[in-house]
mmCIF file of C-alpha atoms in Angstrom:
data_model
loop_
_atom_site.group_PDB
_atom_site.id
_atom_site.type_symbol
_atom_site.label_atom_id
_atom_site.label_comp_id
_atom_site.label_asym_id
_atom_site.label_seq_id
_atom_site.Cartn_x
_atom_site.Cartn_y
_atom_site.Cartn_z
ATOM 1 C CA MET L 1 0.514 -28.568 -9.546
ATOM 2 C CA ASN L 2 3.733 -27.764 -11.066
ATOM 3 C CA LYS L 3 6.435 -27.852 -8.272
ATOM 4 C CA HIS L 4 8.948 -25.904 -10.160
ATOM 5 C CA PHE L 5 9.496 -22.450 -11.347
ATOM 6 C CA ARG L 6 10.440 -21.890 -15.028
ATOM 7 C CA VAL L 7 12.803 -18.970 -14.943
ATOM 8 C CA SER L 8 13.593 -17.558 -18.528
ATOM 9 C CA GLY L 9 17.225 -17.113 -19.440
ATOM 10 C CA SER L 10 16.154 -13.677 -20.364
ATOM 11 C CA THR L 11 16.283 -12.831 -16.661
ATOM 12 C CA PHE L 12 19.926 -13.192 -16.416
ATOM 13 C CA LEU L 13 20.490 -11.179 -19.487
ATOM 14 C CA LYS L 14 18.228 -8.508 -18.130
ATOM 15 C CA LEU L 15 20.263 -8.480 -14.816
ATOM 16 C CA GLU L 16 23.476 -7.617 -16.779
ATOM 17 C CA GLU L 17 21.743 -4.771 -18.772
ATOM 18 C CA LEU L 18 20.759 -3.423 -15.459
ATOM 19 C CA GLY L 19 24.274 -3.466 -14.251
ATOM 20 C CA VAL L 20 24.030 -6.473 -12.076
ATOM 21 C CA ARG L 21 26.449 -9.525 -12.612
ATOM 22 C CA ALA L 22 24.258 -12.658 -13.040
ATOM 23 C CA SER L 23 27.367 -14.749 -11.917
ATOM 24 C CA ALA L 24 27.555 -12.843 -8.578
ATOM 25 C CA VAL L 25 24.006 -13.270 -7.973
ATOM 26 C CA LEU L 26 24.129 -17.028 -8.564
ATOM 27 C CA ARG L 27 27.157 -17.677 -6.475
ATOM 28 C CA ARG L 28 25.457 -15.368 -3.750
ATOM 29 C CA ALA L 29 22.213 -17.672 -4.112
ATOM 30 C CA GLY L 30 24.245 -21.015 -4.151
ATOM 31 C CA LEU L 31 23.154 -21.780 -7.670
ATOM 32 C CA PRO L 32 25.078 -23.266 -10.664
ATOM 33 C CA GLN L 33 27.161 -20.722 -12.913
ATOM 34 C CA SER L 34 25.910 -22.914 -15.833
ATOM 35 C CA PHE L 35 22.382 -21.237 -15.683
ATOM 36 C CA ILE L 36 23.620 -18.344 -17.369
ATOM 37 C CA GLY L 37 23.072 -18.991 -21.159
ATOM 38 C CA GLN L 38 20.398 -21.446 -20.800
ATOM 39 C CA PRO L 39 16.932 -20.755 -22.370
ATOM 40 C CA ARG L 40 15.082 -21.845 -19.279
ATOM 41 C CA VAL L 41 16.100 -23.232 -15.956
ATOM 42 C CA LEU L 42 13.922 -24.930 -13.222
ATOM 43 C CA LEU L 43 13.978 -23.718 -9.585
ATOM 44 C CA THR L 44 12.317 -25.011 -6.514
ATOM 45 C CA THR L 45 10.519 -22.443 -4.402
ATOM 46 C CA GLU L 46 13.435 -22.436 -1.931
ATOM 47 C CA GLU L 47 15.880 -21.809 -4.788
ATOM 48 C CA LEU L 48 13.788 -18.977 -6.474
ATOM 49 C CA PHE L 49 13.637 -17.402 -3.140
ATOM 50 C CA ALA L 50 17.292 -17.532 -2.664
ATOM 51 C CA LEU L 51 17.646 -16.259 -6.375
ATOM 52 C CA TRP L 52 15.549 -13.167 -5.591
ATOM 53 C CA SER L 53 17.031 -12.513 -2.117
ATOM 54 C CA ALA L 54 20.512 -12.622 -3.805
ATOM 55 C CA ILE L 55 19.599 -10.107 -6.507
ATOM 56 C CA GLY L 56 18.486 -7.602 -3.861
ATOM 57 C CA GLU L 57 21.797 -8.053 -1.861
ATOM 58 C CA VAL L 58 24.258 -7.885 -5.023
ATOM 59 C CA SER L 59 22.415 -4.951 -6.659
ATOM 60 C CA THR L 60 23.209 -1.477 -5.300
ATOM 61 C CA ASP L 61 19.859 -0.254 -6.902
ATOM 62 C CA PRO L 62 16.914 -0.368 -4.456
ATOM 63 C CA ALA L 63 14.568 -0.418 -7.449
ATOM 64 C CA ILE L 64 16.011 -3.457 -8.886
ATOM 65 C CA GLY L 65 12.715 -5.334 -8.445
ATOM 66 C CA LEU L 66 10.735 -2.615 -9.980
ATOM 67 C CA LEU L 67 13.094 -2.621 -13.014
ATOM 68 C CA LEU L 68 13.117 -6.358 -13.534
ATOM 69 C CA GLY L 69 9.310 -6.633 -13.219
ATOM 70 C CA SER L 70 8.819 -3.906 -15.840
ATOM 71 C CA GLU L 71 8.945 -4.968 -19.549
ATOM 72 C CA ASN L 72 8.089 -3.018 -22.632
ATOM 73 C CA ARG L 73 9.631 -5.180 -25.222
ATOM 74 C CA THR L 74 7.075 -7.684 -26.291
ATOM 75 C CA GLU L 75 9.555 -10.380 -27.575
ATOM 76 C CA ARG L 76 10.506 -10.749 -24.133
ATOM 77 C CA PHE L 77 7.163 -11.589 -22.714
ATOM 78 C CA HIS L 78 6.317 -15.321 -21.742
ATOM 79 C CA PRO L 79 3.693 -16.977 -23.879
ATOM 80 C CA VAL L 80 1.062 -16.278 -20.849
ATOM 81 C CA GLY L 81 2.084 -12.870 -20.924
ATOM 82 C CA LEU L 82 1.316 -12.576 -24.732
ATOM 83 C CA ALA L 83 -1.980 -14.037 -23.953
ATOM 84 C CA ALA L 84 -2.678 -11.468 -21.242
ATOM 85 C CA LEU L 85 -1.873 -8.799 -23.615
ATOM 86 C CA SER L 86 -4.157 -10.405 -26.449
ATOM 87 C CA SER L 87 -7.122 -10.062 -24.082
ATOM 88 C CA GLU L 88 -10.024 -7.877 -24.418
ATOM 89 C CA ASN L 89 -9.568 -5.716 -21.235
ATOM 90 C CA PHE L 90 -7.395 -5.593 -17.841
ATOM 91 C CA GLY L 91 -9.708 -7.883 -16.022
ATOM 92 C CA SER L 92 -9.534 -10.458 -18.484
ATOM 93 C CA ALA L 93 -5.853 -10.156 -18.789
ATOM 94 C CA VAL L 94 -5.415 -10.827 -14.958
ATOM 95 C CA ASP L 95 -7.790 -13.786 -15.181
ATOM 96 C CA GLN L 96 -5.740 -15.267 -18.146
ATOM 97 C CA MET L 97 -2.624 -14.808 -15.995
ATOM 98 C CA ALA L 98 -4.177 -16.355 -13.069
ATOM 99 C CA ARG L 99 -5.504 -19.376 -14.785
ATOM 100 C CA TYR L 100 -2.432 -20.060 -16.543
ATOM 101 C CA LYS L 101 0.206 -19.233 -14.184
ATOM 102 C CA GLN L 102 -0.095 -22.765 -12.638
ATOM 103 C CA LEU L 103 1.451 -24.105 -15.815
ATOM 104 C CA THR L 104 4.823 -22.575 -15.253
ATOM 105 C CA CYS L 105 5.096 -22.424 -11.344
ATOM 106 C CA PRO L 106 3.450 -23.151 -7.673
ATOM 107 C CA GLU L 107 2.089 -19.938 -7.549
ATOM 108 C CA GLU L 108 -1.278 -18.311 -7.482
ATOM 109 C CA ILE L 109 -2.623 -14.644 -8.410
ATOM 110 C CA LEU L 110 -5.580 -14.080 -5.967
ATOM 111 C CA GLN L 111 -8.227 -11.210 -6.830
ATOM 112 C CA GLU L 112 -10.708 -9.581 -4.440
ATOM 113 C CA LYS L 113 -13.142 -7.008 -5.792
ATOM 114 C CA ASP L 114 -15.902 -5.182 -4.495
ATOM 115 C CA ASN L 115 -17.909 -2.116 -6.020
ATOM 116 C CA GLU L 116 -14.945 0.317 -5.312
ATOM 117 C CA GLU L 117 -11.754 -1.692 -5.204
ATOM 118 C CA TRP L 118 -9.984 -4.519 -7.036
ATOM 119 C CA ASN L 119 -6.849 -6.019 -5.225
ATOM 120 C CA ILE L 120 -4.488 -8.380 -6.715
ATOM 121 C CA GLN L 121 -2.034 -10.492 -4.427
ATOM 122 C CA PHE L 122 0.455 -13.270 -5.208
ATOM 123 C CA ARG L 123 0.847 -16.464 -3.109
ATOM 124 C CA TRP L 124 3.604 -18.916 -3.431
ATOM 125 C CA LEU L 125 2.089 -22.293 -2.462
ATOM 126 C CA LEU L 126 5.057 -24.254 -1.376
ATOM 127 C CA ALA L 127 6.746 -21.659 0.484
ATOM 128 C CA ASP L 128 7.346 -21.923 4.129
ATOM 129 C CA ASP L 129 9.404 -18.523 4.424
ATOM 130 C CA VAL L 130 8.110 -15.117 3.656
ATOM 131 C CA GLY L 131 8.678 -14.156 -0.162
ATOM 132 C CA PRO L 132 11.568 -11.830 -0.752
ATOM 133 C CA SER L 133 10.754 -8.095 -0.940
ATOM 134 C CA VAL L 134 12.535 -7.806 -4.151
ATOM 135 C CA LEU L 135 10.307 -10.528 -5.604
ATOM 136 C CA ILE L 136 6.932 -9.221 -4.399
ATOM 137 C CA GLU L 137 7.856 -5.656 -5.837
ATOM 138 C CA SER L 138 8.669 -7.407 -9.292
ATOM 139 C CA CYS L 139 5.403 -9.129 -9.319
ATOM 140 C CA PHE L 140 3.528 -5.937 -8.900
ATOM 141 C CA ALA L 141 5.593 -3.965 -11.307
ATOM 142 C CA TRP L 142 4.667 -6.939 -13.806
ATOM 143 C CA VAL L 143 0.949 -6.496 -13.380
ATOM 144 C CA LEU L 144 1.506 -2.628 -13.758
ATOM 145 C CA SER L 145 3.720 -3.092 -16.848
ATOM 146 C CA THR L 146 0.997 -5.438 -18.459
ATOM 147 C CA ALA L 147 -2.004 -2.835 -17.630
ATOM 148 C CA ARG L 148 0.245 0.221 -19.012
ATOM 149 C CA GLN L 149 1.179 -1.749 -22.154
ATOM 150 C CA GLY L 150 -2.305 -3.185 -22.708
ATOM 151 C CA THR L 151 -4.325 -0.087 -22.315
ATOM 152 C CA GLY L 152 -1.855 2.215 -23.959
ATOM 153 C CA THR L 153 -2.171 4.658 -20.903
ATOM 154 C CA ARG L 154 -0.141 5.477 -17.696
ATOM 155 C CA LEU L 155 -2.651 3.743 -15.535
ATOM 156 C CA ALA L 156 -1.917 3.902 -11.829
ATOM 157 C CA PRO L 157 -3.292 1.839 -8.898
ATOM 158 C CA LEU L 158 -5.193 3.365 -6.147
ATOM 159 C CA ARG L 159 -2.421 2.219 -3.812
ATOM 160 C CA VAL L 160 0.210 -0.554 -3.148
ATOM 161 C CA GLU L 161 0.150 -2.233 0.212
ATOM 162 C CA PHE L 162 3.203 -4.121 1.865
ATOM 163 C CA VAL L 163 3.225 -6.015 4.910
ATOM 164 C CA GLN L 164 7.049 -4.895 5.698
ATOM 165 C CA PRO L 165 8.450 -1.354 5.475
ATOM 166 C CA ARG L 166 10.814 -0.145 2.653
ATOM 167 C CA ALA L 167 13.532 2.198 2.757
ATOM 168 C CA HIS L 168 12.846 3.252 -0.655
ATOM 169 C CA ALA L 169 9.083 4.322 -0.463
ATOM 170 C CA LYS L 170 9.559 7.421 -2.600
ATOM 171 C CA ILE L 171 10.875 5.390 -5.596
ATOM 172 C CA ILE L 172 7.950 2.813 -5.221
ATOM 173 C CA GLU L 173 5.350 5.774 -5.036
ATOM 174 C CA ARG L 174 6.948 7.280 -8.240
ATOM 175 C CA HIS L 175 7.110 3.901 -9.917
ATOM 176 C CA PHE L 176 3.518 2.991 -9.256
ATOM 177 C CA GLY L 177 2.088 6.627 -9.214
ATOM 178 C CA CYS L 178 0.167 5.905 -6.147
ATOM 179 C CA PRO L 179 0.468 6.092 -2.448
ATOM 180 C CA VAL L 180 2.253 3.038 -0.608
ATOM 181 C CA VAL L 181 1.079 1.714 2.676
ATOM 182 C CA PHE L 182 3.439 -0.216 4.898
ATOM 183 C CA GLY L 183 2.141 -2.323 7.919
ATOM 184 C CA ALA L 184 -0.553 -3.626 5.798
ATOM 185 C CA LEU L 185 -2.327 -6.951 6.448
ATOM 186 C CA ARG L 186 -1.408 -8.338 3.118
ATOM 187 C CA ASN L 187 0.989 -7.496 0.188
ATOM 188 C CA ALA L 188 -1.383 -6.346 -2.595
ATOM 189 C CA ILE L 189 -1.578 -4.018 -5.574
ATOM 190 C CA VAL L 190 -4.996 -2.336 -5.350
ATOM 191 C CA PHE L 191 -6.958 -0.755 -8.518
ATOM 192 C CA ARG L 192 -10.098 0.791 -8.986
ATOM 193 C CA ALA L 193 -12.875 -1.837 -9.614
ATOM 194 C CA ALA L 194 -13.758 0.002 -12.951
ATOM 195 C CA ASP L 195 -10.094 -0.680 -14.093
ATOM 196 C CA ALA L 196 -10.862 -4.115 -14.606
ATOM 197 C CA GLN L 197 -13.051 -2.858 -17.687
ATOM 198 C CA ARG L 198 -10.508 -0.852 -19.266
ATOM 199 C CA PRO L 199 -9.911 -2.041 -22.943
ATOM 200 C CA PHE L 200 -6.678 -3.284 -24.311
ATOM 201 C CA VAL L 201 -5.160 -1.645 -27.351
ATOM 202 C CA THR L 202 -3.205 -4.739 -27.758
ATOM 203 C CA ARG L 203 -6.086 -7.096 -27.823
ATOM 204 C CA ASN L 204 -5.731 -9.980 -30.507
ATOM 205 C CA ALA L 205 -8.359 -12.447 -30.534
ATOM 206 C CA GLU L 206 -6.647 -14.470 -33.431
ATOM 207 C CA LEU L 207 -3.349 -14.929 -31.246
ATOM 208 C CA LEU L 208 -5.315 -15.578 -28.154
ATOM 209 C CA GLY L 209 -7.339 -18.141 -30.141
ATOM 210 C CA MET L 210 -4.190 -19.933 -30.884
ATOM 211 C CA LEU L 211 -2.569 -19.659 -27.387
ATOM 212 C CA ALA L 212 -5.400 -20.483 -25.183
ATOM 213 C CA PRO L 213 -6.194 -23.934 -26.510
ATOM 214 C CA GLN L 214 -2.691 -25.063 -26.029
ATOM 215 C CA PHE L 215 -2.667 -23.787 -22.659
ATOM 216 C CA GLU L 216 -6.020 -25.556 -21.886
ATOM 217 C CA GLU L 217 -4.622 -28.655 -23.281
ATOM 218 C CA GLU L 218 -1.480 -28.497 -21.266
ATOM 219 C CA LEU L 219 -3.645 -27.783 -18.147
ATOM 220 C CA LYS L 220 -5.712 -30.730 -18.831
ATOM 221 C CA ARG L 221 -2.400 -32.817 -18.922
ATOM 222 C CA GLU L 222 -1.354 -31.183 -15.853
ATOM 223 C CA ASN L 223 -4.205 -31.818 -13.954
ATOM 224 C CA GLY L 224 -4.484 -35.672 -15.168
ATOM 225 C CA ASP L 225 -0.966 -36.245 -13.903
ATOM 226 C CA GLU L 226 -1.430 -34.397 -10.628
ATOM 227 C CA ASN L 227 -1.973 -36.099 -7.410
ATOM 228 C CA PHE L 228 -5.687 -36.327 -6.789
ATOM 229 C CA VAL L 229 -5.112 -35.376 -3.024
ATOM 230 C CA GLU L 230 -3.268 -32.314 -4.146
ATOM 231 C CA ARG L 231 -5.982 -31.139 -6.400
ATOM 232 C CA VAL L 232 -8.442 -31.356 -3.656
ATOM 233 C CA ARG L 233 -6.083 -29.594 -1.319
ATOM 234 C CA ILE L 234 -5.601 -26.644 -3.711
ATOM 235 C CA ALA L 235 -9.390 -26.482 -4.105
ATOM 236 C CA ILE L 236 -9.827 -26.347 -0.262
ATOM 237 C CA ARG L 237 -7.236 -23.472 -0.067
ATOM 238 C CA GLN L 238 -8.847 -21.485 -2.702
ATOM 239 C CA LYS L 239 -12.190 -21.810 -0.592
ATOM 240 C CA LEU L 240 -10.741 -21.066 2.759
ATOM 241 C CA THR L 241 -11.727 -17.423 2.937
ATOM 242 C CA GLY L 242 -13.644 -17.036 6.336
ATOM 243 C CA ARG L 243 -15.509 -20.331 6.274
ATOM 244 C CA ARG L 244 -14.885 -23.971 6.420
ATOM 245 C CA PRO L 245 -15.651 -25.433 3.150
ATOM 246 C CA THR L 246 -17.818 -28.661 3.036
ATOM 247 C CA ILE L 247 -16.999 -31.615 1.117
ATOM 248 C CA GLU L 248 -19.927 -30.747 -1.094
ATOM 249 C CA ASP L 249 -18.387 -27.377 -1.840
ATOM 250 C CA ILE L 250 -15.270 -29.011 -2.928
ATOM 251 C CA ALA L 251 -16.906 -31.888 -4.985
ATOM 252 C CA ASP L 252 -18.742 -29.288 -6.805
ATOM 253 C CA THR L 253 -15.674 -27.248 -7.633
ATOM 254 C CA LEU L 254 -14.072 -30.344 -9.087
ATOM 255 C CA HIS L 255 -17.363 -31.458 -10.829
ATOM 256 C CA LEU L 256 -17.602 -34.738 -8.802
ATOM 257 C CA SER L 257 -20.139 -35.975 -6.493
ATOM 258 C CA SER L 258 -19.471 -35.798 -2.850
ATOM 259 C CA ARG L 259 -19.378 -39.663 -2.430
ATOM 260 C CA THR L 260 -17.049 -39.881 -5.644
ATOM 261 C CA LEU L 261 -14.616 -37.508 -3.933
ATOM 262 C CA GLN L 262 -14.745 -39.314 -0.736
ATOM 263 C CA ARG L 263 -14.176 -42.820 -2.373
ATOM 264 C CA ARG L 264 -11.213 -41.314 -4.505
ATOM 265 C CA LEU L 265 -9.501 -39.826 -1.475
ATOM 266 C CA GLN L 266 -9.911 -43.208 0.265
ATOM 267 C CA GLU L 267 -8.384 -45.042 -2.463
ATOM 268 C CA GLU L 268 -5.424 -42.960 -2.042
ATOM 269 C CA GLY L 269 -5.235 -43.353 1.681
ATOM 270 C CA SER L 270 -6.649 -40.086 2.816
ATOM 271 C CA SER L 271 -9.909 -38.467 3.867
ATOM 272 C CA PHE L 272 -11.447 -35.060 3.365
ATOM 273 C CA GLN L 273 -10.847 -34.106 6.850
ATOM 274 C CA ARG L 274 -7.177 -34.815 6.700
ATOM 275 C CA VAL L 275 -6.792 -32.810 3.454
ATOM 276 C CA LEU L 276 -8.645 -30.036 5.197
ATOM 277 C CA ASP L 277 -6.240 -29.986 8.049
ATOM 278 C CA ARG L 278 -3.157 -29.979 5.802
ATOM 279 C CA ALA L 279 -4.560 -27.042 3.545
ATOM 280 C CA ARG L 280 -5.376 -25.304 6.983
ATOM 281 C CA HIS L 281 -1.688 -26.010 8.095
ATOM 282 C CA GLN L 282 -0.117 -24.672 5.002
ATOM 283 C CA LEU L 283 -2.313 -21.401 4.848
ATOM 284 C CA ALA L 284 -1.694 -20.870 8.487
ATOM 285 C CA ARG L 285 1.960 -20.784 7.933
ATOM 286 C CA HIS L 286 1.380 -18.417 4.952
ATOM 287 C CA TYR L 287 -0.669 -16.039 7.040
ATOM 288 C CA LEU L 288 1.744 -16.040 10.032
ATOM 289 C CA ASN L 289 4.628 -15.508 7.842
ATOM 290 C CA ASN L 290 3.414 -13.156 5.295
ATOM 291 C CA SER L 291 1.109 -10.704 7.113
ATOM 292 C CA VAL L 292 0.492 -8.709 10.369
ATOM 293 C CA LEU L 293 -2.724 -10.643 11.111
ATOM 294 C CA GLU L 294 -3.984 -11.069 14.571
ATOM 295 C CA LEU L 295 -4.401 -14.661 15.526
ATOM 296 C CA ASN L 296 -8.173 -14.258 15.717
ATOM 297 C CA GLU L 297 -8.167 -12.849 12.249
ATOM 298 C CA ALA L 298 -6.070 -15.593 10.867
ATOM 299 C CA ALA L 299 -8.514 -18.152 12.584
ATOM 300 C CA TYR L 300 -11.264 -16.473 10.948
ATOM 301 C CA LEU L 301 -9.937 -16.862 7.545
ATOM 302 C CA LEU L 302 -8.922 -20.378 8.143
ATOM 303 C CA GLY L 303 -12.704 -21.115 9.134
ATOM 304 C CA TYR L 304 -12.320 -21.716 12.818
ATOM 305 C CA GLU L 305 -14.949 -20.722 15.168
ATOM 306 C CA ASP L 306 -12.651 -19.012 17.394
ATOM 307 C CA GLY L 307 -9.045 -18.271 18.329
ATOM 308 C CA ASN L 308 -8.603 -20.960 20.791
ATOM 309 C CA SER L 309 -9.554 -23.696 18.190
ATOM 310 C CA PHE L 310 -7.022 -22.408 15.907
ATOM 311 C CA VAL L 311 -4.166 -22.210 18.759
ATOM 312 C CA ARG L 312 -5.101 -25.865 19.642
ATOM 313 C CA ALA L 313 -4.959 -27.128 16.003
ATOM 314 C CA PHE L 314 -1.509 -25.086 15.291
ATOM 315 C CA ARG L 315 -0.049 -26.496 18.267
ATOM 316 C CA GLY L 316 -0.972 -30.073 17.092
ATOM 317 C CA TRP L 317 0.657 -29.226 13.832
ATOM 318 C CA GLU L 318 3.966 -27.596 14.818
ATOM 319 C CA GLY L 319 4.161 -28.358 18.558
ATOM 320 C CA ILE L 320 4.358 -24.406 19.878
ATOM 321 C CA PRO L 321 1.512 -21.983 19.831
ATOM 322 C CA PRO L 322 1.264 -19.814 16.764
ATOM 323 C CA SER L 323 2.523 -16.697 18.337
ATOM 324 C CA ARG L 324 5.753 -18.250 19.374
ATOM 325 C CA TRP L 325 6.006 -19.972 15.755
ATOM 326 C CA ARG L 326 5.664 -16.582 14.429
ATOM 327 C CA GLU L 327 8.308 -14.864 16.649
ATOM 328 C CA GLN L 328 10.581 -17.654 15.667
ATOM 329 C CA GLN L 329 9.955 -17.063 12.051
ATOM 330 C CA ARG L 330 10.525 -13.319 12.207
ATOM 331 C CA ALA L 331 13.917 -13.916 14.217
ATOM 332 C CA ARG L 332 15.093 -16.259 11.526
ATOM 333 C CA ALA L 333 14.427 -13.580 8.895
ATOM 334 C CA ALA L 334 15.945 -10.705 10.701
ATOM 335 C CA SER L 335 19.029 -12.794 10.911
#
């Protein structure tokens, strides 16, 4: 897993175009002024959050996140964005973005779909704190911008969901063209399930045929260099959706036998149970920090049989019950 975010220098250029002084943002975030003018900078998750928090604090425009996430100039699209626009339809575009996102940052794009709805969420894999509101809004605006540019229409989601309230709700509603829900269980942009099949007028099989093999080769190198324990942990996190994944489930995901998986973990001084506990710990912090899930709901998503089992496990990780830990994190965020 790539542990740094590659932030394009065009981000600082766009800030200036929107009337926000990049130097003031960097100073507020505690980041070097030398970042201005560089084609690309690498940031840790903590630095990225500091940057986006500073953008929201320095800018006087409450819609700054929406503006930064919207882009009509294809020359400013990242290669992964170009691959998405070259896809056959909206669903394939999001699949492309989700697959190749891991090449540029420790971030996941999660999708859930049923017969009626298709929701898209962003998750920062190495984050302990809640993602800045400005960053979350920018991510959703980026998805919408890709959808509208790709389909050549003013496609609108069914709704946008936020855990925390926003004072500029009307601005968000106008931007997305749909209702906005606050106090939701997750931050998500929700489309109709049928929207995934909307064809892209920007599809370009030739360009995608050039970009995809390069990305796949880079993914192969990334996975080859990645710590095996980390790969197993990521696979477990992706499977923790209401049940406890077995070693057979994860071995199948990684195209290994369960015996080989256990042996390789032992060679690196670990075990499947230890990696599972670490993955649950990471996700528990994420759920408690980034949602209003009840503890029993979080316990269910993490594959625990009941809330008491989750409370005992969390106390072992953090030394305090999950309810108290959540209160402390919210107090920190408020201050």
